[in-house]
């Protein structure tokens, strides 16, 4: 390539979180990019509402922002260091969410869309890529996520020789804030934890006594469910189980999951501990919409309104959106991808986001970030390796390309400290004081986080 010539463009298929992040990273490296998104051409999906880029179809939360003691918060920190458009736009459009980073979903998507459209090296193309990308596209990132079009999914299956790419995923209802009864519900974050927005009372809490909880479980179990006969063989991802599927696993399951009553105190009667608590998290900047935390569901719409109004404080709830079910798609990445995120059978194709077998908004965007950087470096003739496994991003790559347990079934994975190389829990703190055994696990997490950021810094500077 001569000094006056421009590098050939890279194509990114899919304008979700991973695709948007990949396109941004490529352009920031000085390489032209075509970002192809079928929704910009009016092609609908089962879950999206708009044609905006980086639309959030499920929760509006990027989960914990605590880099010291939470693996997803560490991933946030790494992505900030690497100039992530997703995290920076999230920071600019955050809404109160306790210790989590949650965003105004419309403001967030609008901001990402505008930044991508305004970038001089990014061309957004409204079209569906039906089948494999054209052969003359010599560098492509496929970031079509959980809603990959059937034609493209079938083409990937044929190219890889795999039998299936799919599993079920579910989305939670959203409630209008002015329909919540605050004579019953109250605002408080679990353990009064202050989040990145500086709010320690970010969640709405709806308490249940034992009789109310038992009646609610009975209704969940008896409620009519949506059926998708052609997908009935597809498994659920455990990190996003429908609420009624959790209830089927045992009557106490929800009390130890999204309805756990710990770390919360009803200000109207502090002496009485609720048997269970339903939490709602702010979903937009105006504070007019609240997402039912952990209440993704496949209940039929009519039953949802009736059953969820059994929750104290939501007896008059009005729903801006009811829950639903959609198909997810992912590769058998340990078998099919190399550490450059390239398809071994067709190296011109890289994959990023949930289609690789990572689960969660942040994890998907992180893989898009890395895929974009790898593709840009390759195009510029500056080969780049993935970050080391001591980093959160590197640990995700290691899991999907080499860390999977041989002989077991590959399943989507959220980032967690268990993916990073282990460290021995420290016994003394930085001042030489003995750390009690009960606090050593927490100290170990911080040590792993500090190590990760140092490893990321060394990787960037190498």
GROMACS .gro file of C-alpha atoms in nm:
model
  462
    1UNK     CA    1   0.000   0.000   0.000
    2UNK     CA    2   0.154   0.334  -0.101
    3UNK     CA    3   0.160   0.633   0.131
    4UNK     CA    4  -0.109   0.805  -0.075
    5UNK     CA    5  -0.344   0.509  -0.107
    6UNK     CA    6  -0.624   0.423   0.128
    7UNK     CA    7  -0.659   0.072   0.271
    8UNK     CA    8  -0.932  -0.144   0.124
    9UNK     CA    9  -1.255  -0.139   0.325
   10UNK     CA   10  -1.365  -0.396   0.579
   11UNK     CA   11  -1.729  -0.509   0.588
   12UNK     CA   12  -1.922  -0.553   0.912
   13UNK     CA   13  -2.250  -0.741   0.895
   14UNK     CA   14  -2.490  -0.648   1.175
   15UNK     CA   15  -2.551  -0.314   1.345
   16UNK     CA   16  -2.607  -0.432   1.701
   17UNK     CA   17  -2.371  -0.373   1.992
   18UNK     CA   18  -2.090  -0.591   1.858
   19UNK     CA   19  -2.117  -0.470   1.498
   20UNK     CA   20  -2.139  -0.105   1.599
   21UNK     CA   21  -1.833  -0.142   1.822
   22UNK     CA   22  -1.639  -0.329   1.554
   23UNK     CA   23  -1.713  -0.062   1.291
   24UNK     CA   24  -1.607   0.214   1.529
   25UNK     CA   25  -1.277   0.047   1.615
   26UNK     CA   26  -1.195  -0.016   1.248
   27UNK     CA   27  -1.267   0.343   1.151
   28UNK     CA   28  -1.073   0.480   1.447
   29UNK     CA   29  -0.774   0.280   1.322
   30UNK     CA   30  -0.798   0.466   0.989
   31UNK     CA   31  -0.956   0.189   0.780
   32UNK     CA   32  -1.279   0.245   0.581
   33UNK     CA   33  -1.570   0.025   0.685
   34UNK     CA   34  -1.910  -0.065   0.544
   35UNK     CA   35  -2.160  -0.146   0.819
   36UNK     CA   36  -2.450  -0.354   0.685
   37UNK     CA   37  -2.774  -0.359   0.887
   38UNK     CA   38  -3.090  -0.518   0.749
   39UNK     CA   39  -3.321  -0.322   0.983
   40UNK     CA   40  -3.210  -0.001   0.808
   41UNK     CA   41  -3.374  -0.148   0.496
   42UNK     CA   42  -3.699  -0.224   0.678
   43UNK     CA   43  -3.631  -0.594   0.745
   44UNK     CA   44  -3.784  -0.670   1.084
   45UNK     CA   45  -3.674  -0.908   1.360
   46UNK     CA   46  -3.875  -1.078   1.634
   47UNK     CA   47  -3.738  -0.850   1.906
   48UNK     CA   48  -3.625  -0.512   1.768
   49UNK     CA   49  -3.852  -0.208   1.779
   50UNK     CA   50  -3.656   0.040   1.563
   51UNK     CA   51  -3.398   0.062   1.286
   52UNK     CA   52  -3.146   0.229   1.518
   53UNK     CA   53  -2.796   0.090   1.560
   54UNK     CA   54  -2.701  -0.072   1.893
   55UNK     CA   55  -3.067  -0.107   1.994
   56UNK     CA   56  -3.110  -0.281   2.329
   57UNK     CA   57  -3.375  -0.551   2.289
   58UNK     CA   58  -3.379  -0.696   2.641
   59UNK     CA   59  -3.261  -0.522   2.957
   60UNK     CA   60  -3.128  -0.166   2.959
   61UNK     CA   61  -2.851  -0.260   3.204
   62UNK     CA   62  -2.484  -0.323   3.132
   63UNK     CA   63  -2.474  -0.476   3.482
   64UNK     CA   64  -2.220  -0.394   3.754
   65UNK     CA   65  -1.980  -0.105   3.702
   66UNK     CA   66  -1.754  -0.211   3.991
   67UNK     CA   67  -1.415  -0.277   3.830
   68UNK     CA   68  -1.249  -0.391   4.153
   69UNK     CA   69  -1.481  -0.672   4.259
   70UNK     CA   70  -1.701  -0.761   3.962
   71UNK     CA   71  -1.583  -0.918   3.637
   72UNK     CA   72  -1.829  -0.731   3.415
   73UNK     CA   73  -1.726  -0.404   3.583
   74UNK     CA   74  -1.367  -0.497   3.502
   75UNK     CA   75  -1.473  -0.551   3.141
   76UNK     CA   76  -1.626  -0.200   3.143
   77UNK     CA   77  -1.293  -0.060   3.262
   78UNK     CA   78  -1.095  -0.243   2.994
   79UNK     CA   79  -1.330  -0.123   2.723
   80UNK     CA   80  -1.306   0.236   2.844
   81UNK     CA   81  -0.929   0.207   2.817
   82UNK     CA   82  -0.966   0.087   2.458
   83UNK     CA   83  -1.198   0.368   2.346
   84UNK     CA   84  -1.526   0.177   2.333
   85UNK     CA   85  -1.814   0.362   2.165
   86UNK     CA   86  -2.062   0.140   2.350
   87UNK     CA   87  -1.932   0.212   2.700
   88UNK     CA   88  -1.868   0.583   2.637
   89UNK     CA   89  -2.219   0.624   2.497
   90UNK     CA   90  -2.354   0.427   2.793
   91UNK     CA   91  -2.172   0.656   3.034
   92UNK     CA   92  -2.321   0.959   2.860
   93UNK     CA   93  -2.678   0.823   2.879
   94UNK     CA   94  -2.684   0.639   3.210
   95UNK     CA   95  -2.989   0.624   3.434
   96UNK     CA   96  -2.997   0.541   3.807
   97UNK     CA   97  -2.937   0.169   3.871
   98UNK     CA   98  -2.760   0.124   4.204
   99UNK     CA   99  -2.419  -0.033   4.143
  100UNK     CA  100  -2.498  -0.106   3.779
  101UNK     CA  101  -2.447   0.092   3.458
  102UNK     CA  102  -2.794   0.119   3.303
  103UNK     CA  103  -2.888   0.346   3.016
  104UNK     CA  104  -3.175   0.532   2.858
  105UNK     CA  105  -3.217   0.286   2.575
  106UNK     CA  106  -3.345   0.533   2.315
  107UNK     CA  107  -3.091   0.802   2.397
  108UNK     CA  108  -2.812   0.545   2.395
  109UNK     CA  109  -2.906   0.398   2.057
  110UNK     CA  110  -2.958   0.743   1.904
  111UNK     CA  111  -2.613   0.851   2.024
  112UNK     CA  112  -2.434   0.544   1.886
  113UNK     CA  113  -2.622   0.574   1.556
  114UNK     CA  114  -2.530   0.942   1.516
  115UNK     CA  115  -2.162   0.888   1.597
  116UNK     CA  116  -2.138   0.606   1.344
  117UNK     CA  117  -2.325   0.793   1.071
  118UNK     CA  118  -2.110   1.104   1.128
  119UNK     CA  119  -1.776   0.921   1.107
  120UNK     CA  120  -1.609   0.997   0.771
  121UNK     CA  121  -1.474   0.641   0.731
  122UNK     CA  122  -1.802   0.460   0.810
  123UNK     CA  123  -2.071   0.391   0.551
  124UNK     CA  124  -2.392   0.246   0.692
  125UNK     CA  125  -2.569   0.031   0.434
  126UNK     CA  126  -2.931  -0.074   0.478
  127UNK     CA  127  -2.945  -0.426   0.338
  128UNK     CA  128  -2.981  -0.787   0.441
  129UNK     CA  129  -2.688  -1.017   0.366
  130UNK     CA  130  -2.871  -1.330   0.257
  131UNK     CA  131  -2.621  -1.613   0.261
  132UNK     CA  132  -2.246  -1.584   0.291
  133UNK     CA  133  -2.096  -1.241   0.213
  134UNK     CA  134  -1.974  -1.199  -0.147
  135UNK     CA  135  -1.640  -1.367  -0.219
  136UNK     CA  136  -1.474  -1.037  -0.316
  137UNK     CA  137  -1.523  -0.912   0.042
  138UNK     CA  138  -1.186  -1.033   0.165
  139UNK     CA  139  -1.228  -0.911   0.525
  140UNK     CA  140  -1.568  -0.944   0.691
  141UNK     CA  141  -1.687  -0.936   1.052
  142UNK     CA  142  -2.014  -1.119   1.106
  143UNK     CA  143  -2.178  -0.963   1.411
  144UNK     CA  144  -2.539  -1.061   1.355
  145UNK     CA  145  -2.592  -1.162   1.715
  146UNK     CA  146  -2.884  -1.358   1.856
  147UNK     CA  147  -3.114  -1.265   1.568
  148UNK     CA  148  -2.906  -1.378   1.271
  149UNK     CA  149  -3.123  -1.396   0.960
  150UNK     CA  150  -3.224  -1.753   0.864
  151UNK     CA  151  -3.053  -1.730   0.523
  152UNK     CA  152  -2.719  -1.630   0.674
  153UNK     CA  153  -2.749  -1.885   0.955
  154UNK     CA  154  -2.815  -2.161   0.701
  155UNK     CA  155  -2.514  -2.053   0.496
  156UNK     CA  156  -2.292  -2.063   0.806
  157UNK     CA  157  -2.422  -2.410   0.888
  158UNK     CA  158  -2.334  -2.534   0.541
  159UNK     CA  159  -1.988  -2.377   0.555
  160UNK     CA  160  -1.909  -2.527   0.896
  161UNK     CA  161  -2.087  -2.861   0.873
  162UNK     CA  162  -2.268  -2.793   1.200
  163UNK     CA  163  -2.621  -2.912   1.272
  164UNK     CA  164  -2.764  -2.624   1.477
  165UNK     CA  165  -2.682  -2.269   1.588
  166UNK     CA  166  -2.984  -2.185   1.803
  167UNK     CA  167  -3.128  -2.163   2.153
  168UNK     CA  168  -3.415  -1.969   2.313
  169UNK     CA  169  -3.382  -1.630   2.482
  170UNK     CA  170  -3.649  -1.418   2.651
  171UNK     CA  171  -3.715  -1.049   2.724
  172UNK     CA  172  -3.873  -0.884   3.029
  173UNK     CA  173  -4.177  -0.653   3.054
  174UNK     CA  174  -4.150  -0.275   3.101
  175UNK     CA  175  -4.393  -0.090   3.331
  176UNK     CA  176  -4.504   0.276   3.323
  177UNK     CA  177  -4.370   0.436   3.642
  178UNK     CA  178  -4.688   0.633   3.713
  179UNK     CA  179  -4.885   0.308   3.735
  180UNK     CA  180  -4.674   0.174   4.026
  181UNK     CA  181  -4.835   0.203   4.370
  182UNK     CA  182  -4.576   0.369   4.593
  183UNK     CA  183  -4.800   0.327   4.895
  184UNK     CA  184  -4.683  -0.035   4.870
  185UNK     CA  185  -4.353  -0.021   4.679
  186UNK     CA  186  -4.044   0.173   4.781
  187UNK     CA  187  -3.715   0.284   4.627
  188UNK     CA  188  -3.389   0.126   4.745
  189UNK     CA  189  -3.085  -0.041   4.592
  190UNK     CA  190  -2.979  -0.371   4.742
  191UNK     CA  191  -2.753  -0.300   5.041
  192UNK     CA  192  -2.798   0.072   4.955
  193UNK     CA  193  -2.514   0.042   4.705
  194UNK     CA  194  -2.440   0.362   4.516
  195UNK     CA  195  -2.397   0.317   4.142
  196UNK     CA  196  -2.207   0.515   3.876
  197UNK     CA  197  -2.497   0.760   3.855
  198UNK     CA  198  -2.460   0.841   4.226
  199UNK     CA  199  -2.801   0.702   4.325
  200UNK     CA  200  -2.838   0.457   4.616
  201UNK     CA  201  -3.214   0.422   4.570
  202UNK     CA  202  -3.230   0.324   4.207
  203UNK     CA  203  -3.467   0.027   4.219
  204UNK     CA  204  -3.838   0.003   4.290
  205UNK     CA  205  -3.912  -0.282   4.532
  206UNK     CA  206  -4.243  -0.467   4.557
  207UNK     CA  207  -4.270  -0.692   4.867
  208UNK     CA  208  -4.457  -1.022   4.897
  209UNK     CA  209  -4.554  -1.223   5.202
  210UNK     CA  210  -4.554  -1.603   5.186
  211UNK     CA  211  -4.920  -1.637   5.086
  212UNK     CA  212  -4.879  -1.382   4.805
  213UNK     CA  213  -4.561  -1.553   4.684
  214UNK     CA  214  -4.722  -1.897   4.682
  215UNK     CA  215  -5.023  -1.767   4.487
  216UNK     CA  216  -4.790  -1.598   4.239
  217UNK     CA  217  -4.589  -1.918   4.184
  218UNK     CA  218  -4.911  -2.114   4.129
  219UNK     CA  219  -5.022  -1.860   3.867
  220UNK     CA  220  -4.685  -1.870   3.690
  221UNK     CA  221  -4.693  -2.248   3.669
  222UNK     CA  222  -5.052  -2.255   3.544
  223UNK     CA  223  -5.029  -1.963   3.302
  224UNK     CA  224  -5.052  -2.028   2.926
  225UNK     CA  225  -4.714  -2.021   2.752
  226UNK     CA  226  -4.617  -1.921   2.400
  227UNK     CA  227  -4.528  -2.220   2.183
  228UNK     CA  228  -4.280  -2.232   1.897
  229UNK     CA  229  -4.318  -2.585   1.766
  230UNK     CA  230  -4.032  -2.566   1.518
  231UNK     CA  231  -3.795  -2.458   1.799
  232UNK     CA  232  -3.914  -2.684   2.082
  233UNK     CA  233  -3.591  -2.884   2.075
  234UNK     CA  234  -3.375  -2.573   2.132
  235UNK     CA  235  -3.235  -2.531   2.487
  236UNK     CA  236  -3.254  -2.219   2.704
  237UNK     CA  237  -2.947  -2.024   2.814
  238UNK     CA  238  -2.934  -2.047   3.195
  239UNK     CA  239  -2.839  -1.680   3.233
  240UNK     CA  240  -3.167  -1.562   3.077
  241UNK     CA  241  -3.429  -1.819   3.180
  242UNK     CA  242  -3.796  -1.725   3.154
  243UNK     CA  243  -3.941  -1.659   3.499
  244UNK     CA  244  -4.189  -1.945   3.471
  245UNK     CA  245  -3.913  -2.190   3.372
  246UNK     CA  246  -3.727  -2.091   3.690
  247UNK     CA  247  -4.047  -2.154   3.888
  248UNK     CA  248  -4.073  -2.501   3.733
  249UNK     CA  249  -3.732  -2.585   3.880
  250UNK     CA  250  -3.865  -2.549   4.233
  251UNK     CA  251  -4.099  -2.326   4.431
  252UNK     CA  252  -3.811  -2.159   4.615
  253UNK     CA  253  -3.597  -2.096   4.307
  254UNK     CA  254  -3.720  -1.741   4.250
  255UNK     CA  255  -3.667  -1.649   4.617
  256UNK     CA  256  -3.300  -1.732   4.567
  257UNK     CA  257  -3.284  -1.562   4.227
  258UNK     CA  258  -3.447  -1.242   4.097
  259UNK     CA  259  -3.698  -1.227   4.386
  260UNK     CA  260  -3.450  -1.268   4.672
  261UNK     CA  261  -3.540  -1.042   4.968
  262UNK     CA  262  -3.188  -0.983   5.102
  263UNK     CA  263  -3.026  -0.639   5.142
  264UNK     CA  264  -3.360  -0.456   5.135
  265UNK     CA  265  -3.573  -0.312   5.416
  266UNK     CA  266  -3.935  -0.202   5.385
  267UNK     CA  267  -3.939   0.149   5.535
  268UNK     CA  268  -4.306   0.114   5.630
  269UNK     CA  269  -4.237  -0.182   5.857
  270UNK     CA  270  -3.862  -0.241   5.905
  271UNK     CA  271  -3.923  -0.521   6.157
  272UNK     CA  272  -4.099  -0.748   5.907
  273UNK     CA  273  -3.881  -0.912   5.643
  274UNK     CA  274  -4.065  -0.973   5.314
  275UNK     CA  275  -4.082  -1.334   5.199
  276UNK     CA  276  -3.986  -1.225   4.845
  277UNK     CA  277  -3.928  -0.898   4.658
  278UNK     CA  278  -3.978  -0.807   4.293
  279UNK     CA  279  -3.741  -0.533   4.174
  280UNK     CA  280  -3.788  -0.289   3.886
  281UNK     CA  281  -3.503  -0.089   3.736
  282UNK     CA  282  -3.530   0.249   3.562
  283UNK     CA  283  -3.535   0.201   3.185
  284UNK     CA  284  -3.519   0.554   3.042
  285UNK     CA  285  -3.364   0.891   3.132
  286UNK     CA  286  -3.699   1.049   3.214
  287UNK     CA  287  -3.769   0.783   3.475
  288UNK     CA  288  -4.109   0.710   3.322
  289UNK     CA  289  -4.039   0.343   3.240
  290UNK     CA  290  -3.919   0.060   3.465
  291UNK     CA  291  -3.792  -0.285   3.363
  292UNK     CA  292  -3.899  -0.588   3.570
  293UNK     CA  293  -3.560  -0.729   3.675
  294UNK     CA  294  -3.518  -1.096   3.589
  295UNK     CA  295  -3.876  -1.127   3.460
  296UNK     CA  296  -3.804  -1.239   3.105
  297UNK     CA  297  -4.097  -1.459   3.010
  298UNK     CA  298  -4.269  -1.672   2.748
  299UNK     CA  299  -4.614  -1.631   2.906
  300UNK     CA  300  -4.881  -1.528   2.657
  301UNK     CA  301  -4.944  -1.153   2.664
  302UNK     CA  302  -5.292  -1.168   2.814
  303UNK     CA  303  -5.170  -1.387   3.098
  304UNK     CA  304  -4.869  -1.165   3.165
  305UNK     CA  305  -5.075  -0.859   3.253
  306UNK     CA  306  -5.307  -1.062   3.476
  307UNK     CA  307  -5.035  -1.253   3.660
  308UNK     CA  308  -4.788  -0.967   3.706
  309UNK     CA  309  -5.064  -0.749   3.851
  310UNK     CA  310  -5.077  -0.999   4.139
  311UNK     CA  311  -4.749  -0.842   4.257
  312UNK     CA  312  -4.813  -0.593   4.541
  313UNK     CA  313  -4.749  -0.244   4.409
  314UNK     CA  314  -4.819  -0.351   4.051
  315UNK     CA  315  -5.189  -0.423   4.092
  316UNK     CA  316  -5.267  -0.131   3.855
  317UNK     CA  317  -4.957  -0.170   3.637
  318UNK     CA  318  -4.969  -0.046   3.280
  319UNK     CA  319  -4.717  -0.211   3.050
  320UNK     CA  320  -4.517  -0.022   2.787
  321UNK     CA  321  -4.395  -0.358   2.660
  322UNK     CA  322  -4.479  -0.713   2.754
  323UNK     CA  323  -4.224  -0.990   2.763
  324UNK     CA  324  -4.153  -1.227   2.479
  325UNK     CA  325  -3.938  -1.504   2.344
  326UNK     CA  326  -3.691  -1.503   2.057
  327UNK     CA  327  -3.436  -1.733   1.904
  328UNK     CA  328  -3.068  -1.694   1.985
  329UNK     CA  329  -2.789  -1.810   1.755
  330UNK     CA  330  -2.432  -1.904   1.837
  331UNK     CA  331  -2.140  -2.099   1.690
  332UNK     CA  332  -1.956  -2.396   1.830
  333UNK     CA  333  -1.665  -2.154   1.857
  334UNK     CA  334  -1.400  -2.380   2.019
  335UNK     CA  335  -1.424  -2.600   1.713
  336UNK     CA  336  -1.480  -2.339   1.444
  337UNK     CA  337  -1.286  -2.021   1.536
  338UNK     CA  338  -0.917  -1.942   1.578
  339UNK     CA  339  -0.779  -1.692   1.831
  340UNK     CA  340  -0.811  -1.417   1.571
  341UNK     CA  341  -1.188  -1.487   1.580
  342UNK     CA  342  -1.165  -1.610   1.220
  343UNK     CA  343  -1.367  -1.898   1.086
  344UNK     CA  344  -1.114  -2.177   1.028
  345UNK     CA  345  -1.302  -2.298   0.720
  346UNK     CA  346  -1.323  -1.944   0.571
  347UNK     CA  347  -1.058  -1.716   0.728
  348UNK     CA  348  -1.188  -1.407   0.548
  349UNK     CA  349  -1.481  -1.421   0.791
  350UNK     CA  350  -1.442  -1.309   1.152
  351UNK     CA  351  -1.721  -1.343   1.407
  352UNK     CA  352  -1.805  -1.116   1.698
  353UNK     CA  353  -2.069  -1.078   1.966
  354UNK     CA  354  -2.324  -1.327   2.091
  355UNK     CA  355  -2.293  -1.541   1.779
  356UNK     CA  356  -1.951  -1.649   1.912
  357UNK     CA  357  -2.095  -1.787   2.236
  358UNK     CA  358  -2.048  -1.497   2.474
  359UNK     CA  359  -2.359  -1.386   2.656
  360UNK     CA  360  -2.453  -1.033   2.758
  361UNK     CA  361  -2.445  -0.684   2.612
  362UNK     CA  362  -2.100  -0.596   2.742
  363UNK     CA  363  -1.940  -0.926   2.647
  364UNK     CA  364  -2.086  -0.897   2.294
  365UNK     CA  365  -1.958  -0.543   2.251
  366UNK     CA  366  -1.616  -0.645   2.387
  367UNK     CA  367  -1.582  -0.914   2.122
  368UNK     CA  368  -1.687  -0.661   1.858
  369UNK     CA  369  -1.421  -0.423   1.987
  370UNK     CA  370  -1.152  -0.688   1.963
  371UNK     CA  371  -1.267  -0.822   1.624
  372UNK     CA  372  -1.256  -0.469   1.484
  373UNK     CA  373  -0.906  -0.410   1.614
  374UNK     CA  374  -0.782  -0.747   1.485
  375UNK     CA  375  -0.933  -0.691   1.141
  376UNK     CA  376  -0.795  -0.336   1.115
  377UNK     CA  377  -0.447  -0.446   1.223
  378UNK     CA  378  -0.450  -0.725   0.966
  379UNK     CA  379  -0.560  -0.484   0.693
  380UNK     CA  380  -0.282  -0.240   0.785
  381UNK     CA  381  -0.018  -0.513   0.788
  382UNK     CA  382   0.039  -0.482   1.162
  383UNK     CA  383  -0.052  -0.826   1.303
  384UNK     CA  384  -0.209  -0.812   1.646
  385UNK     CA  385  -0.264  -1.089   1.897
  386UNK     CA  386  -0.562  -1.108   2.130
  387UNK     CA  387  -0.505  -0.967   2.480
  388UNK     CA  388  -0.363  -1.212   2.734
  389UNK     CA  389  -0.606  -1.432   2.930
  390UNK     CA  390  -0.526  -1.235   3.246
  391UNK     CA  391  -0.753  -0.962   3.102
  392UNK     CA  392  -1.131  -0.994   3.095
  393UNK     CA  393  -1.141  -0.955   2.716
  394UNK     CA  394  -0.861  -1.206   2.669
  395UNK     CA  395  -1.032  -1.451   2.904
  396UNK     CA  396  -1.348  -1.438   2.692
  397UNK     CA  397  -1.146  -1.512   2.378
  398UNK     CA  398  -0.969  -1.796   2.556
  399UNK     CA  399  -1.302  -1.946   2.665
  400UNK     CA  400  -1.463  -1.942   2.322
  401UNK     CA  401  -1.153  -2.053   2.129
  402UNK     CA  402  -0.955  -2.272   2.366
  403UNK     CA  403  -1.081  -2.274   2.721
  404UNK     CA  404  -1.386  -2.491   2.667
  405UNK     CA  405  -1.377  -2.824   2.852
  406UNK     CA  406  -1.314  -3.099   2.599
  407UNK     CA  407  -1.602  -3.343   2.571
  408UNK     CA  408  -1.865  -3.117   2.726
  409UNK     CA  409  -2.129  -2.918   2.541
  410UNK     CA  410  -2.027  -2.562   2.457
  411UNK     CA  411  -2.270  -2.308   2.605
  412UNK     CA  412  -2.284  -1.925   2.604
  413UNK     CA  413  -2.092  -1.765   2.889
  414UNK     CA  414  -2.099  -1.435   3.074
  415UNK     CA  415  -1.764  -1.291   3.182
  416UNK     CA  416  -1.664  -1.406   3.531
  417UNK     CA  417  -1.349  -1.437   3.738
  418UNK     CA  418  -1.354  -1.812   3.685
  419UNK     CA  419  -1.244  -1.754   3.324
  420UNK     CA  420  -0.927  -1.571   3.429
  421UNK     CA  421  -0.609  -1.755   3.535
  422UNK     CA  422  -0.634  -1.815   3.911
  423UNK     CA  423  -0.447  -1.630   4.184
  424UNK     CA  424  -0.399  -1.734   4.543
  425UNK     CA  425  -0.618  -1.530   4.777
  426UNK     CA  426  -0.400  -1.277   4.965
  427UNK     CA  427  -0.364  -1.320   5.341
  428UNK     CA  428  -0.249  -0.965   5.419
  429UNK     CA  429  -0.351  -0.628   5.273
  430UNK     CA  430  -0.127  -0.356   5.131
  431UNK     CA  431  -0.056  -0.232   5.483
  432UNK     CA  432   0.053  -0.576   5.598
  433UNK     CA  433  -0.262  -0.633   5.804
  434UNK     CA  434  -0.410  -0.982   5.817
  435UNK     CA  435  -0.717  -1.028   5.597
  436UNK     CA  436  -0.991  -1.235   5.767
  437UNK     CA  437  -1.069  -1.560   5.580
  438UNK     CA  438  -1.422  -1.441   5.497
  439UNK     CA  439  -1.279  -1.136   5.312
  440UNK     CA  440  -1.006  -1.316   5.116
  441UNK     CA  441  -1.228  -1.402   4.821
  442UNK     CA  442  -1.315  -1.035   4.775
  443UNK     CA  443  -0.949  -0.937   4.808
  444UNK     CA  444  -0.859  -1.198   4.549
  445UNK     CA  445  -1.105  -1.047   4.300
  446UNK     CA  446  -0.949  -0.704   4.341
  447UNK     CA  447  -0.602  -0.850   4.292
  448UNK     CA  448  -0.717  -1.020   3.970
  449UNK     CA  449  -0.871  -0.693   3.849
  450UNK     CA  450  -0.556  -0.494   3.916
  451UNK     CA  451  -0.354  -0.763   3.735
  452UNK     CA  452  -0.595  -0.749   3.440
  453UNK     CA  453  -0.565  -0.374   3.391
  454UNK     CA  454  -0.187  -0.393   3.415
  455UNK     CA  455  -0.184  -0.676   3.157
  456UNK     CA  456  -0.409  -0.473   2.928
  457UNK     CA  457  -0.174  -0.175   2.957
  458UNK     CA  458   0.126  -0.392   2.868
  459UNK     CA  459  -0.062  -0.541   2.571
  460UNK     CA  460  -0.149  -0.195   2.438
  461UNK     CA  461   0.208  -0.073   2.472
  462UNK     CA  462   0.376  -0.381   2.323
   0.00000   0.00000   0.00000
